[in-house]
Amino acid sequence: MFNLNNSHQFCKVYDDDDILVCHWVMDKVSRSDRDVWIIEHFFFNPAAEQAFFINEMHNIFEIATTTATPVWPLDPQIIAYFKQHPKFAKIWYHKPDSI
């Protein structure tokens, strides 16, 4: 599904009625300490089934673990998800100290 050699990952998911359910973009950038995936924006249609959102979070987790590259979420929705799901702590780059 994803070409992990590409530093630009993206996904658009449509439901059976061709309505956009989810769209996200993740770019790999080189920081002074290491490469990281950055998620700036994650759109999720609030009328859609939550299963779509969970599936995409799983995809992001798999990309991060497969490439051994942490994720720096900048989108508040993704930050909230990372906070609620402890397994994401191991891929979270620049996790706030207050969490």
CSV table of C-alpha atoms in Angstrom, one decimal:
chain,number,residue,atom,x,y,z
A,1,MET,CA,0.0,0.0,0.0
A,2,PHE,CA,2.7,2.5,0.9
A,3,ASN,CA,6.1,2.9,-0.7
A,4,LEU,CA,8.2,3.3,2.4
A,5,ASN,CA,11.2,4.5,0.4
A,6,ASN,CA,9.2,7.7,-0.4
A,7,SER,CA,9.6,10.5,2.1
A,8,HIS,CA,6.1,11.7,1.3
A,9,GLN,CA,3.3,9.4,2.5
A,10,PHE,CA,-0.4,10.2,2.1
A,11,CYS,CA,-3.7,8.6,2.2
A,12,LYS,CA,-7.2,9.4,1.1
A,13,VAL,CA,-10.1,7.1,2.1
A,14,TYR,CA,-13.6,7.3,0.6
A,15,ASP,CA,-16.7,5.5,1.7
A,16,ASP,CA,-19.0,3.4,-0.5
A,17,ASP,CA,-20.9,6.6,-1.5
A,18,ASP,CA,-17.6,8.2,-2.7
A,19,ILE,CA,-17.6,10.7,0.2
A,20,LEU,CA,-14.2,11.6,1.6
A,21,VAL,CA,-13.8,9.9,5.0
A,22,CYS,CA,-10.1,10.6,5.8
A,23,HIS,CA,-7.1,12.3,4.4
A,24,TRP,CA,-3.6,12.7,5.9
A,25,VAL,CA,-0.1,13.5,4.8
A,26,MET,CA,3.1,12.6,6.5
A,27,ASP,CA,6.5,13.8,5.4
A,28,LYS,CA,9.9,12.5,6.4
A,29,VAL,CA,12.3,15.3,7.3
A,30,SER,CA,15.9,15.2,8.5
A,31,ARG,CA,16.4,16.9,11.9
A,32,SER,CA,19.7,17.5,13.5
A,33,ASP,CA,19.3,14.5,15.8
A,34,ARG,CA,17.5,12.1,13.4
A,35,ASP,CA,14.9,11.6,10.6
A,36,VAL,CA,11.3,12.0,11.7
A,37,TRP,CA,7.8,11.7,10.1
A,38,ILE,CA,5.8,14.9,10.5
A,39,ILE,CA,2.0,14.8,10.4
A,40,GLU,CA,0.8,18.4,10.1
A,41,HIS,CA,-2.8,17.7,9.2
A,42,PHE,CA,-5.2,14.8,9.5
A,43,PHE,CA,-8.7,15.2,8.2
A,44,PHE,CA,-11.4,12.8,9.5
A,45,ASN,CA,-15.0,13.2,8.5
A,46,PRO,CA,-16.9,13.2,11.8
A,47,ALA,CA,-19.9,11.5,10.2
A,48,ALA,CA,-17.8,8.5,9.3
A,49,GLU,CA,-17.4,5.3,11.2
A,50,GLN,CA,-14.6,5.4,13.8
A,51,ALA,CA,-13.1,2.3,12.3
A,52,PHE,CA,-11.7,4.3,9.4
A,53,PHE,CA,-9.8,6.5,11.8
A,54,ILE,CA,-8.5,3.6,13.8
A,55,ASN,CA,-7.3,1.9,10.7
A,56,GLU,CA,-5.4,4.9,9.5
A,57,MET,CA,-3.8,5.3,12.9
A,58,HIS,CA,-2.7,1.7,12.6
A,59,ASN,CA,-1.2,2.4,9.2
A,60,ILE,CA,0.8,5.4,10.6
A,61,PHE,CA,2.0,3.2,13.5
A,62,GLU,CA,3.1,0.5,11.0
A,63,ILE,CA,5.0,3.0,8.8
A,64,ALA,CA,6.8,4.4,11.8
A,65,THR,CA,7.8,1.1,13.2
A,66,THR,CA,8.7,-0.5,9.9
A,67,THR,CA,10.9,2.4,9.0
A,68,ALA,CA,12.2,2.8,12.5
A,69,THR,CA,11.4,6.5,12.3
A,70,PRO,CA,9.4,8.3,15.0
A,71,VAL,CA,6.3,10.5,14.3
A,72,TRP,CA,6.1,14.1,15.3
A,73,PRO,CA,2.3,14.8,15.3
A,74,LEU,CA,1.4,18.5,14.9
A,75,ASP,CA,-2.3,17.9,14.4
A,76,PRO,CA,-4.3,18.2,17.7
A,77,GLN,CA,-6.5,15.2,16.8
A,78,ILE,CA,-3.4,13.0,16.4
A,79,ILE,CA,-1.8,14.3,19.5
A,80,ALA,CA,-5.0,13.4,21.4
A,81,TYR,CA,-5.0,9.9,20.0
A,82,PHE,CA,-1.3,9.4,20.9
A,83,LYS,CA,-2.1,10.5,24.5
A,84,GLN,CA,-5.0,8.0,24.7
A,85,HIS,CA,-3.1,5.0,23.3
A,86,PRO,CA,0.1,4.2,25.2
A,87,LYS,CA,1.6,2.0,22.4
A,88,PHE,CA,2.1,5.2,20.4
A,89,ALA,CA,4.5,6.6,23.0
A,90,LYS,CA,7.3,4.5,21.5
A,91,ILE,CA,6.9,6.2,18.1
A,92,TRP,CA,6.2,9.7,19.4
A,93,TYR,CA,8.9,12.2,18.6
A,94,HIS,CA,9.0,15.3,20.9
A,95,LYS,CA,6.4,13.9,23.3
A,96,PRO,CA,5.5,16.7,25.8
A,97,ASP,CA,6.9,16.1,29.2
A,98,SER,CA,3.5,16.8,30.8
A,99,ILE,CA,2.1,13.5,29.4
